[in-house]
């Protein structure tokens, strides 16, 4: 039986180790997906002016779509221009539908030289999500595309083309030019290019203005991923705790007795007595110790000891004292536990020790050699005070 128990404990330990690594891996994937650590586009991201160095290789170019170039289209192949953040332009040839012009994309493809001109043969595309910045930091992004969120005020032509002022929570303002001006009082997220105007100062030329009635799609997806991953982590943690508990229980020796709580906050709880020395107090593992939650019980209140001559209780450092059958136990004193003995810990908690294989009404405790401790005693419960002393 002992060999089987050890083999079972070893197998469970292996499962627990695998579970730990699985939890770590899932946590890393969640972090990577939530923070964007995974690459979002294929190939190396390069500038347009660097494309001649990558002829025949798969690369990615980030740029703003410009205009449709029908003179370069043929058959099912379409052509449009793409300008990067540095102002350099390349012609993109694609079999896909035309993208919306004026938006920023990641275009992945293979650059080729045809008739002295560089073309990018598109393989895939992905919409670029502009970084959200504070209005006070727009000066750092002149010429770049950003996302700004705030409340609309002083809209010149709601519903049509015009300008409006976007105000953040701190009261900072920026002028926005848009094809469709939102209504005053709307909270919006505007994406566009930052420009410096001699008369108006820093302005945002918006390519899109989105009402904040729901989180953006990317945020929704991240939130969904996080919720699902948290649920998986909690499930894995629960399985890990269950396996660990069963592993520990399988590796522990069989109990030789039990401690039943007769009164106090933990009334009805039963703790297994597995070792020859069992700690009693609020600090410990319930699998191997008697752990009441009563604040009047100290962290290391006492201990139950089984020897060849019988079973004993020793009071260690409980502030509110210990009693065996209503007889006080001094610190360091070892008192035998007779048949049906009651141990009171502080003013509230009373426990009774029972043998592991007792019959109905049987409460005889034996030492390691089968020696019964002490003469028979009554099974009267002590009267308990009503108050609870403050916690140590």
PDB file of N, CA and C in Angstrom, residues 206-307:
ATOM      1  N   UNK A 206      -8.424  65.017 -39.842  1.00  0.00           N
ATOM      2  CA  UNK A 206      -9.000  63.716 -39.491  1.00  0.00           C
ATOM      3  C   UNK A 206      -9.328  62.908 -40.737  1.00  0.00           C
ATOM      4  N   UNK A 207      -8.935  61.633 -40.717  1.00  0.00           N
ATOM      5  CA  UNK A 207      -9.354  60.699 -41.757  1.00  0.00           C
ATOM      6  C   UNK A 207     -10.580  59.918 -41.322  1.00  0.00           C
ATOM      7  N   UNK A 208     -10.803  59.864 -39.998  1.00  0.00           N
ATOM      8  CA  UNK A 208     -12.013  59.213 -39.485  1.00  0.00           C
ATOM      9  C   UNK A 208     -12.326  59.779 -38.111  1.00  0.00           C
ATOM     10  N   UNK A 209     -13.611  59.866 -37.817  1.00  0.00           N
ATOM     11  CA  UNK A 209     -14.085  60.311 -36.505  1.00  0.00           C
ATOM     12  C   UNK A 209     -15.119  59.291 -36.029  1.00  0.00           C
ATOM     13  N   UNK A 210     -14.831  58.689 -34.898  1.00  0.00           N
ATOM     14  CA  UNK A 210     -15.690  57.619 -34.394  1.00  0.00           C
ATOM     15  C   UNK A 210     -16.346  58.041 -33.087  1.00  0.00           C
ATOM     16  N   UNK A 211     -17.659  57.843 -33.025  1.00  0.00           N
ATOM     17  CA  UNK A 211     -18.384  58.126 -31.784  1.00  0.00           C
ATOM     18  C   UNK A 211     -18.022  57.097 -30.727  1.00  0.00           C
ATOM     19  N   UNK A 212     -17.830  57.556 -29.487  1.00  0.00           N
ATOM     20  CA  UNK A 212     -17.496  56.628 -28.395  1.00  0.00           C
ATOM     21  C   UNK A 212     -18.809  56.168 -27.752  1.00  0.00           C
ATOM     22  N   UNK A 213     -19.502  55.328 -28.459  1.00  0.00           N
ATOM     23  CA  UNK A 213     -20.692  54.693 -27.884  1.00  0.00           C
ATOM     24  C   UNK A 213     -20.377  53.273 -27.421  1.00  0.00           C
ATOM     25  N   UNK A 214     -19.247  52.745 -27.902  1.00  0.00           N
ATOM     26  CA  UNK A 214     -18.764  51.421 -27.502  1.00  0.00           C
ATOM     27  C   UNK A 214     -17.258  51.436 -27.708  1.00  0.00           C
ATOM     28  N   UNK A 215     -16.516  50.574 -27.010  1.00  0.00           N
ATOM     29  CA  UNK A 215     -15.069  50.525 -27.210  1.00  0.00           C
ATOM     30  C   UNK A 215     -14.733  50.187 -28.646  1.00  0.00           C
ATOM     31  N   UNK A 216     -13.583  50.645 -29.156  1.00  0.00           N
ATOM     32  CA  UNK A 216     -13.160  50.278 -30.509  1.00  0.00           C
ATOM     33  C   UNK A 216     -13.036  48.765 -30.646  1.00  0.00           C
ATOM     34  N   UNK A 217     -13.094  48.320 -31.886  1.00  0.00           N
ATOM     35  CA  UNK A 217     -13.093  46.882 -32.153  1.00  0.00           C
ATOM     36  C   UNK A 217     -11.874  46.191 -31.583  1.00  0.00           C
ATOM     37  N   UNK A 218     -10.708  46.831 -31.729  1.00  0.00           N
ATOM     38  CA  UNK A 218      -9.500  46.213 -31.206  1.00  0.00           C
ATOM     39  C   UNK A 218      -9.560  46.023 -29.705  1.00  0.00           C
ATOM     40  N   UNK A 219     -10.140  47.030 -28.986  1.00  0.00           N
ATOM     41  CA  UNK A 219     -10.245  46.922 -27.535  1.00  0.00           C
ATOM     42  C   UNK A 219     -11.216  45.813 -27.164  1.00  0.00           C
ATOM     43  N   UNK A 220     -12.323  45.714 -27.939  1.00  0.00           N
ATOM     44  CA  UNK A 220     -13.278  44.642 -27.672  1.00  0.00           C
ATOM     45  C   UNK A 220     -12.623  43.278 -27.794  1.00  0.00           C
ATOM     46  N   UNK A 221     -11.828  43.091 -28.841  1.00  0.00           N
ATOM     47  CA  UNK A 221     -11.173  41.813 -29.032  1.00  0.00           C
ATOM     48  C   UNK A 221     -10.188  41.520 -27.909  1.00  0.00           C
ATOM     49  N   UNK A 222      -9.423  42.528 -27.511  1.00  0.00           N
ATOM     50  CA  UNK A 222      -8.482  42.317 -26.405  1.00  0.00           C
ATOM     51  C   UNK A 222      -9.219  41.968 -25.123  1.00  0.00           C
ATOM     52  N   UNK A 223     -10.334  42.664 -24.880  1.00  0.00           N
ATOM     53  CA  UNK A 223     -11.098  42.391 -23.668  1.00  0.00           C
ATOM     54  C   UNK A 223     -11.631  40.972 -23.692  1.00  0.00           C
ATOM     55  N   UNK A 224     -12.125  40.530 -24.863  1.00  0.00           N
ATOM     56  CA  UNK A 224     -12.628  39.169 -24.979  1.00  0.00           C
ATOM     57  C   UNK A 224     -11.519  38.158 -24.729  1.00  0.00           C
ATOM     58  N   UNK A 225     -10.336  38.427 -25.295  1.00  0.00           N
ATOM     59  CA  UNK A 225      -9.206  37.519 -25.092  1.00  0.00           C
ATOM     60  C   UNK A 225      -8.816  37.459 -23.621  1.00  0.00           C
ATOM     61  N   UNK A 226      -8.786  38.639 -22.974  1.00  0.00           N
ATOM     62  CA  UNK A 226      -8.405  38.670 -21.560  1.00  0.00           C
ATOM     63  C   UNK A 226      -9.401  37.917 -20.696  1.00  0.00           C
ATOM     64  N   UNK A 227     -10.706  38.117 -20.945  1.00  0.00           N
ATOM     65  CA  UNK A 227     -11.728  37.433 -20.141  1.00  0.00           C
ATOM     66  C   UNK A 227     -11.622  35.928 -20.322  1.00  0.00           C
ATOM     67  N   UNK A 228     -11.486  35.485 -21.599  1.00  0.00           N
ATOM     68  CA  UNK A 228     -11.376  34.049 -21.852  1.00  0.00           C
ATOM     69  C   UNK A 228     -10.117  33.474 -21.221  1.00  0.00           C
ATOM     70  N   UNK A 229      -9.014  34.202 -21.323  1.00  0.00           N
ATOM     71  CA  UNK A 229      -7.760  33.701 -20.760  1.00  0.00           C
ATOM     72  C   UNK A 229      -7.806  33.647 -19.241  1.00  0.00           C
ATOM     73  N   UNK A 230      -8.438  34.653 -18.619  1.00  0.00           N
ATOM     74  CA  UNK A 230      -8.569  34.632 -17.160  1.00  0.00           C
ATOM     75  C   UNK A 230      -9.393  33.431 -16.720  1.00  0.00           C
ATOM     76  N   UNK A 231     -10.467  33.139 -17.479  1.00  0.00           N
ATOM     77  CA  UNK A 231     -11.280  31.968 -17.149  1.00  0.00           C
ATOM     78  C   UNK A 231     -10.461  30.688 -17.259  1.00  0.00           C
ATOM     79  N   UNK A 232      -9.625  30.596 -18.318  1.00  0.00           N
ATOM     80  CA  UNK A 232      -8.772  29.409 -18.473  1.00  0.00           C
ATOM     81  C   UNK A 232      -7.767  29.313 -17.334  1.00  0.00           C
ATOM     82  N   UNK A 233      -7.159  30.456 -16.972  1.00  0.00           N
ATOM     83  CA  UNK A 233      -6.182  30.451 -15.875  1.00  0.00           C
ATOM     84  C   UNK A 233      -6.816  30.032 -14.566  1.00  0.00           C
ATOM     85  N   UNK A 234      -8.030  30.549 -14.285  1.00  0.00           N
ATOM     86  CA  UNK A 234      -8.708  30.172 -13.044  1.00  0.00           C
ATOM     87  C   UNK A 234      -9.031  28.684 -13.040  1.00  0.00           C
ATOM     88  N   UNK A 235      -9.465  28.153 -14.196  1.00  0.00           N
ATOM     89  CA  UNK A 235      -9.747  26.714 -14.277  1.00  0.00           C
ATOM     90  C   UNK A 235      -8.492  25.898 -14.042  1.00  0.00           C
ATOM     91  N   UNK A 236      -7.401  26.292 -14.701  1.00  0.00           N
ATOM     92  CA  UNK A 236      -6.140  25.571 -14.517  1.00  0.00           C
ATOM     93  C   UNK A 236      -5.655  25.662 -13.080  1.00  0.00           C
ATOM     94  N   UNK A 237      -5.824  26.852 -12.467  1.00  0.00           N
ATOM     95  CA  UNK A 237      -5.412  27.003 -11.069  1.00  0.00           C
ATOM     96  C   UNK A 237      -6.231  26.102 -10.168  1.00  0.00           C
ATOM     97  N   UNK A 238      -7.554  26.016 -10.430  1.00  0.00           N
ATOM     98  CA  UNK A 238      -8.396  25.135  -9.629  1.00  0.00           C
ATOM     99  C   UNK A 238      -7.999  23.682  -9.774  1.00  0.00           C
ATOM    100  N   UNK A 239      -7.713  23.270 -11.026  1.00  0.00           N
ATOM    101  CA  UNK A 239      -7.272  21.880 -11.243  1.00  0.00           C
ATOM    102  C   UNK A 239      -5.944  21.627 -10.544  1.00  0.00           C
ATOM    103  N   UNK A 240      -5.046  22.625 -10.622  1.00  0.00           N
ATOM    104  CA  UNK A 240      -3.739  22.474  -9.976  1.00  0.00           C
ATOM    105  C   UNK A 240      -3.885  22.315  -8.467  1.00  0.00           C
ATOM    106  N   UNK A 241      -4.734  23.153  -7.856  1.00  0.00           N
ATOM    107  CA  UNK A 241      -4.929  23.072  -6.407  1.00  0.00           C
ATOM    108  C   UNK A 241      -5.539  21.725  -6.027  1.00  0.00           C
ATOM    109  N   UNK A 242      -6.520  21.248  -6.830  1.00  0.00           N
ATOM    110  CA  UNK A 242      -7.148  19.962  -6.536  1.00  0.00           C
ATOM    111  C   UNK A 242      -6.143  18.824  -6.634  1.00  0.00           C
ATOM    112  N   UNK A 243      -5.330  18.839  -7.705  1.00  0.00           N
ATOM    113  CA  UNK A 243      -4.323  17.779  -7.863  1.00  0.00           C
ATOM    114  C   UNK A 243      -3.299  17.844  -6.748  1.00  0.00           C
ATOM    115  N   UNK A 244      -2.895  19.065  -6.387  1.00  0.00           N
ATOM    116  CA  UNK A 244      -1.908  19.199  -5.316  1.00  0.00           C
ATOM    117  C   UNK A 244      -2.448  18.660  -3.998  1.00  0.00           C
ATOM    118  N   UNK A 245      -3.706  18.987  -3.709  1.00  0.00           N
ATOM    119  CA  UNK A 245      -4.283  18.515  -2.449  1.00  0.00           C
ATOM    120  C   UNK A 245      -4.357  16.998  -2.419  1.00  0.00           C
ATOM    121  N   UNK A 246      -4.775  16.412  -3.548  1.00  0.00           N
ATOM    122  CA  UNK A 246      -4.862  14.959  -3.586  1.00  0.00           C
ATOM    123  C   UNK A 246      -3.487  14.320  -3.513  1.00  0.00           C
ATOM    124  N   UNK A 247      -2.504  14.980  -4.129  1.00  0.00           N
ATOM    125  CA  UNK A 247      -1.135  14.459  -4.062  1.00  0.00           C
ATOM    126  C   UNK A 247      -0.610  14.468  -2.636  1.00  0.00           C
ATOM    127  N   UNK A 248      -0.843  15.590  -1.947  1.00  0.00           N
ATOM    128  CA  UNK A 248      -0.385  15.694  -0.562  1.00  0.00           C
ATOM    129  C   UNK A 248      -1.100  14.670   0.310  1.00  0.00           C
ATOM    130  N   UNK A 249      -2.419  14.550   0.120  1.00  0.00           N
ATOM    131  CA  UNK A 249      -3.165  13.593   0.927  1.00  0.00           C
ATOM    132  C   UNK A 249      -2.700  12.167   0.682  1.00  0.00           C
ATOM    133  N   UNK A 250      -2.379  11.860  -0.598  1.00  0.00           N
ATOM    134  CA  UNK A 250      -1.919  10.507  -0.908  1.00  0.00           C
ATOM    135  C   UNK A 250      -0.567  10.214  -0.277  1.00  0.00           C
ATOM    136  N   UNK A 251       0.260  11.245  -0.146  1.00  0.00           N
ATOM    137  CA  UNK A 251       1.592  11.043   0.423  1.00  0.00           C
ATOM    138  C   UNK A 251       1.593  11.049   1.947  1.00  0.00           C
ATOM    139  N   UNK A 252       0.514  11.520   2.566  1.00  0.00           N
ATOM    140  CA  UNK A 252       0.468  11.607   4.020  1.00  0.00           C
ATOM    141  C   UNK A 252       0.151  10.244   4.629  1.00  0.00           C
ATOM    142  N   UNK A 253       0.615  10.004   5.854  1.00  0.00           N
ATOM    143  CA  UNK A 253       0.269   8.749   6.532  1.00  0.00           C
ATOM    144  C   UNK A 253      -1.203   8.721   6.920  1.00  0.00           C
ATOM    145  N   UNK A 254      -1.710   7.517   7.175  1.00  0.00           N
ATOM    146  CA  UNK A 254      -3.099   7.369   7.605  1.00  0.00           C
ATOM    147  C   UNK A 254      -3.286   8.013   8.983  1.00  0.00           C
ATOM    148  N   UNK A 255      -4.418   8.675   9.229  1.00  0.00           N
ATOM    149  CA  UNK A 255      -4.642   9.297  10.540  1.00  0.00           C
ATOM    150  C   UNK A 255      -4.815   8.252  11.643  1.00  0.00           C
ATOM    151  N   UNK A 256      -4.260   8.573  12.809  1.00  0.00           N
ATOM    152  CA  UNK A 256      -4.458   7.703  13.970  1.00  0.00           C
ATOM    153  C   UNK A 256      -5.587   8.209  14.864  1.00  0.00           C
ATOM    154  N   UNK A 257      -6.080   9.416  14.572  1.00  0.00           N
ATOM    155  CA  UNK A 257      -7.186   9.970  15.344  1.00  0.00           C
ATOM    156  C   UNK A 257      -7.723  11.221  14.672  1.00  0.00           C
ATOM    157  N   UNK A 258      -8.769  11.795  15.286  1.00  0.00           N
ATOM    158  CA  UNK A 258      -9.389  13.011  14.764  1.00  0.00           C
ATOM    159  C   UNK A 258      -9.669  13.972  15.912  1.00  0.00           C
ATOM    160  N   UNK A 259      -9.633  15.272  15.585  1.00  0.00           N
ATOM    161  CA  UNK A 259      -9.982  16.308  16.554  1.00  0.00           C
ATOM    162  C   UNK A 259     -11.253  16.990  16.061  1.00  0.00           C
ATOM    163  N   UNK A 260     -12.330  16.859  16.826  1.00  0.00           N
ATOM    164  CA  UNK A 260     -13.614  17.451  16.454  1.00  0.00           C
ATOM    165  C   UNK A 260     -13.838  18.721  17.260  1.00  0.00           C
ATOM    166  N   UNK A 261     -14.223  19.810  16.592  1.00  0.00           N
ATOM    167  CA  UNK A 261     -14.490  21.074  17.260  1.00  0.00           C
ATOM    168  C   UNK A 261     -15.933  21.053  17.763  1.00  0.00           C
ATOM    169  N   UNK A 262     -16.092  21.127  19.087  1.00  0.00           N
ATOM    170  CA  UNK A 262     -17.427  21.039  19.685  1.00  0.00           C
ATOM    171  C   UNK A 262     -18.079  22.398  19.850  1.00  0.00           C
ATOM    172  N   UNK A 263     -17.278  23.455  20.018  1.00  0.00           N
ATOM    173  CA  UNK A 263     -17.848  24.791  20.177  1.00  0.00           C
ATOM    174  C   UNK A 263     -16.852  25.818  19.653  1.00  0.00           C
ATOM    175  N   UNK A 264     -17.373  27.009  19.392  1.00  0.00           N
ATOM    176  CA  UNK A 264     -16.534  28.069  18.841  1.00  0.00           C
ATOM    177  C   UNK A 264     -16.881  28.336  17.382  1.00  0.00           C
ATOM    178  N   UNK A 265     -16.176  29.239  16.736  1.00  0.00           N
ATOM    179  CA  UNK A 265     -16.473  29.597  15.340  1.00  0.00           C
ATOM    180  C   UNK A 265     -16.378  28.426  14.372  1.00  0.00           C
ATOM    181  N   UNK A 266     -15.573  27.420  14.695  1.00  0.00           N
ATOM    182  CA  UNK A 266     -15.368  26.289  13.781  1.00  0.00           C
ATOM    183  C   UNK A 266     -16.147  25.054  14.213  1.00  0.00           C
ATOM    184  N   UNK A 267     -17.222  25.239  14.950  1.00  0.00           N
ATOM    185  CA  UNK A 267     -17.987  24.106  15.461  1.00  0.00           C
ATOM    186  C   UNK A 267     -18.404  23.169  14.322  1.00  0.00           C
ATOM    187  N   UNK A 268     -18.126  21.880  14.508  1.00  0.00           N
ATOM    188  CA  UNK A 268     -18.465  20.876  13.506  1.00  0.00           C
ATOM    189  C   UNK A 268     -17.295  20.447  12.643  1.00  0.00           C
ATOM    190  N   UNK A 269     -16.224  21.233  12.608  1.00  0.00           N
ATOM    191  CA  UNK A 269     -15.059  20.847  11.811  1.00  0.00           C
ATOM    192  C   UNK A 269     -14.330  19.682  12.462  1.00  0.00           C
ATOM    193  N   UNK A 270     -13.719  18.847  11.619  1.00  0.00           N
ATOM    194  CA  UNK A 270     -12.948  17.697  12.093  1.00  0.00           C
ATOM    195  C   UNK A 270     -11.578  17.740  11.417  1.00  0.00           C
ATOM    196  N   UNK A 271     -10.526  17.653  12.221  1.00  0.00           N
ATOM    197  CA  UNK A 271      -9.158  17.664  11.719  1.00  0.00           C
ATOM    198  C   UNK A 271      -8.523  16.291  11.935  1.00  0.00           C
ATOM    199  N   UNK A 272      -7.815  15.783  10.906  1.00  0.00           N
ATOM    200  CA  UNK A 272      -7.147  14.486  11.016  1.00  0.00           C
ATOM    201  C   UNK A 272      -5.833  14.632  11.759  1.00  0.00           C
ATOM    202  N   UNK A 273      -5.545  13.658  12.628  1.00  0.00           N
ATOM    203  CA  UNK A 273      -4.277  13.612  13.366  1.00  0.00           C
ATOM    204  C   UNK A 273      -3.418  12.537  12.712  1.00  0.00           C
ATOM    205  N   UNK A 274      -2.366  12.967  11.986  1.00  0.00           N
ATOM    206  CA  UNK A 274      -1.585  12.025  11.177  1.00  0.00           C
ATOM    207  C   UNK A 274      -0.188  11.760  11.724  1.00  0.00           C
ATOM    208  N   UNK A 275       0.355  12.722  12.437  1.00  0.00           N
ATOM    209  CA  UNK A 275       1.728  12.587  12.911  1.00  0.00           C
ATOM    210  C   UNK A 275       1.763  12.488  14.429  1.00  0.00           C
ATOM    211  N   UNK A 276       2.939  12.099  14.942  1.00  0.00           N
ATOM    212  CA  UNK A 276       3.077  11.957  16.396  1.00  0.00           C
ATOM    213  C   UNK A 276       3.054  13.314  17.083  1.00  0.00           C
ATOM    214  N   UNK A 277       3.375  14.395  16.373  1.00  0.00           N
ATOM    215  CA  UNK A 277       3.250  15.751  16.906  1.00  0.00           C
ATOM    216  C   UNK A 277       2.377  16.561  15.954  1.00  0.00           C
ATOM    217  N   UNK A 278       1.236  17.003  16.463  1.00  0.00           N
ATOM    218  CA  UNK A 278       0.276  17.746  15.641  1.00  0.00           C
ATOM    219  C   UNK A 278       0.155  19.159  16.214  1.00  0.00           C
ATOM    220  N   UNK A 279       0.602  20.200  15.476  1.00  0.00           N
ATOM    221  CA  UNK A 279       0.464  21.572  15.968  1.00  0.00           C
ATOM    222  C   UNK A 279      -1.003  21.969  16.101  1.00  0.00           C
ATOM    223  N   UNK A 280      -1.281  22.805  17.103  1.00  0.00           N
ATOM    224  CA  UNK A 280      -2.621  23.340  17.330  1.00  0.00           C
ATOM    225  C   UNK A 280      -2.508  24.863  17.345  1.00  0.00           C
ATOM    226  N   UNK A 281      -3.223  25.548  16.457  1.00  0.00           N
ATOM    227  CA  UNK A 281      -3.159  27.004  16.390  1.00  0.00           C
ATOM    228  C   UNK A 281      -3.651  27.516  15.050  1.00  0.00           C
ATOM    229  N   UNK A 282      -3.779  28.833  14.948  1.00  0.00           N
ATOM    230  CA  UNK A 282      -4.296  29.425  13.716  1.00  0.00           C
ATOM    231  C   UNK A 282      -3.304  29.375  12.567  1.00  0.00           C
ATOM    232  N   UNK A 283      -2.055  29.074  12.842  1.00  0.00           N
ATOM    233  CA  UNK A 283      -1.029  29.025  11.804  1.00  0.00           C
ATOM    234  C   UNK A 283      -0.690  27.569  11.518  1.00  0.00           C
ATOM    235  N   UNK A 284      -0.927  27.136  10.280  1.00  0.00           N
ATOM    236  CA  UNK A 284      -0.617  25.759   9.924  1.00  0.00           C
ATOM    237  C   UNK A 284      -1.448  25.284   8.757  1.00  0.00           C
ATOM    238  N   UNK A 285      -1.157  24.057   8.305  1.00  0.00           N
ATOM    239  CA  UNK A 285      -1.869  23.433   7.190  1.00  0.00           C
ATOM    240  C   UNK A 285      -2.966  22.549   7.758  1.00  0.00           C
ATOM    241  N   UNK A 286      -4.218  22.745   7.355  1.00  0.00           N
ATOM    242  CA  UNK A 286      -5.310  21.917   7.883  1.00  0.00           C
ATOM    243  C   UNK A 286      -5.135  20.429   7.608  1.00  0.00           C
ATOM    244  N   UNK A 287      -4.281  20.067   6.638  1.00  0.00           N
ATOM    245  CA  UNK A 287      -4.056  18.650   6.365  1.00  0.00           C
ATOM    246  C   UNK A 287      -3.196  17.986   7.436  1.00  0.00           C
ATOM    247  N   UNK A 288      -2.371  18.775   8.113  1.00  0.00           N
ATOM    248  CA  UNK A 288      -1.437  18.186   9.077  1.00  0.00           C
ATOM    249  C   UNK A 288      -1.536  18.820  10.460  1.00  0.00           C
ATOM    250  N   UNK A 289      -2.411  19.786  10.650  1.00  0.00           N
ATOM    251  CA  UNK A 289      -2.498  20.493  11.924  1.00  0.00           C
ATOM    252  C   UNK A 289      -3.962  20.692  12.300  1.00  0.00           C
ATOM    253  N   UNK A 290      -4.186  21.080  13.564  1.00  0.00           N
ATOM    254  CA  UNK A 290      -5.506  21.504  14.024  1.00  0.00           C
ATOM    255  C   UNK A 290      -5.505  23.022  13.944  1.00  0.00           C
ATOM    256  N   UNK A 291      -6.308  23.577  13.025  1.00  0.00           N
ATOM    257  CA  UNK A 291      -6.223  24.996  12.704  1.00  0.00           C
ATOM    258  C   UNK A 291      -7.576  25.676  12.919  1.00  0.00           C
ATOM    259  N   UNK A 292      -7.888  26.079  14.150  1.00  0.00           N
ATOM    260  CA  UNK A 292      -9.119  26.846  14.360  1.00  0.00           C
ATOM    261  C   UNK A 292      -8.952  28.276  13.834  1.00  0.00           C
ATOM    262  N   UNK A 293     -10.065  28.904  13.489  1.00  0.00           N
ATOM    263  CA  UNK A 293     -10.017  30.296  13.025  1.00  0.00           C
ATOM    264  C   UNK A 293     -10.375  31.278  14.132  1.00  0.00           C
ATOM    265  N   UNK A 294     -10.649  30.788  15.310  1.00  0.00           N
ATOM    266  CA  UNK A 294     -11.012  31.635  16.437  1.00  0.00           C
ATOM    267  C   UNK A 294      -9.869  32.615  16.738  1.00  0.00           C
ATOM    268  N   UNK A 295     -10.125  33.928  16.729  1.00  0.00           N
ATOM    269  CA  UNK A 295      -9.039  34.880  17.000  1.00  0.00           C
ATOM    270  C   UNK A 295      -8.462  34.776  18.404  1.00  0.00           C
ATOM    271  N   UNK A 296      -9.190  34.143  19.322  1.00  0.00           N
ATOM    272  CA  UNK A 296      -8.668  33.971  20.679  1.00  0.00           C
ATOM    273  C   UNK A 296      -7.658  32.830  20.762  1.00  0.00           C
ATOM    274  N   UNK A 297      -7.551  32.044  19.686  1.00  0.00           N
ATOM    275  CA  UNK A 297      -6.563  30.968  19.629  1.00  0.00           C
ATOM    276  C   UNK A 297      -5.302  31.538  18.998  1.00  0.00           C
ATOM    277  N   UNK A 298      -4.170  31.329  19.635  1.00  0.00           N
ATOM    278  CA  UNK A 298      -2.910  31.856  19.125  1.00  0.00           C
ATOM    279  C   UNK A 298      -2.461  31.095  17.886  1.00  0.00           C
ATOM    280  N   UNK A 299      -1.496  31.681  17.171  1.00  0.00           N
ATOM    281  CA  UNK A 299      -0.991  31.030  15.961  1.00  0.00           C
ATOM    282  C   UNK A 299      -0.320  29.704  16.284  1.00  0.00           C
ATOM    283  N   UNK A 300       0.388  29.638  17.404  1.00  0.00           N
ATOM    284  CA  UNK A 300       1.019  28.396  17.865  1.00  0.00           C
ATOM    285  C   UNK A 300       0.571  28.175  19.309  1.00  0.00           C
ATOM    286  N   UNK A 301      -0.672  27.763  19.447  1.00  0.00           N
ATOM    287  CA  UNK A 301      -1.301  27.682  20.761  1.00  0.00           C
ATOM    288  C   UNK A 301      -0.781  26.487  21.570  1.00  0.00           C
ATOM    289  N   UNK A 302      -0.700  25.338  20.912  1.00  0.00           N
ATOM    290  CA  UNK A 302      -0.262  24.130  21.616  1.00  0.00           C
ATOM    291  C   UNK A 302       0.030  23.039  20.615  1.00  0.00           C
ATOM    292  N   UNK A 303       0.137  21.803  21.129  1.00  0.00           N
ATOM    293  CA  UNK A 303       0.344  20.673  20.228  1.00  0.00           C
ATOM    294  C   UNK A 303      -0.116  19.397  20.898  1.00  0.00           C
ATOM    295  N   UNK A 304      -0.571  18.447  20.060  1.00  0.00           N
ATOM    296  CA  UNK A 304      -0.997  17.123  20.519  1.00  0.00           C
ATOM    297  C   UNK A 304       0.130  16.153  20.192  1.00  0.00           C
ATOM    298  N   UNK A 305       0.544  15.393  21.206  1.00  0.00           N
ATOM    299  CA  UNK A 305       1.716  14.522  21.079  1.00  0.00           C
ATOM    300  C   UNK A 305       1.312  13.087  21.349  1.00  0.00           C
ATOM    301  N   UNK A 306       1.730  12.184  20.459  1.00  0.00           N
ATOM    302  CA  UNK A 306       1.509  10.754  20.672  1.00  0.00           C
ATOM    303  C   UNK A 306       2.849  10.070  20.870  1.00  0.00           C
ATOM    304  N   UNK A 307       3.006   9.371  21.989  1.00  0.00           N
ATOM    305  CA  UNK A 307       4.236   8.647  22.303  1.00  0.00           C
ATOM    306  C   UNK A 307       3.897   7.185  22.580  1.00  0.00           C
TER     307      UNK A 307
END
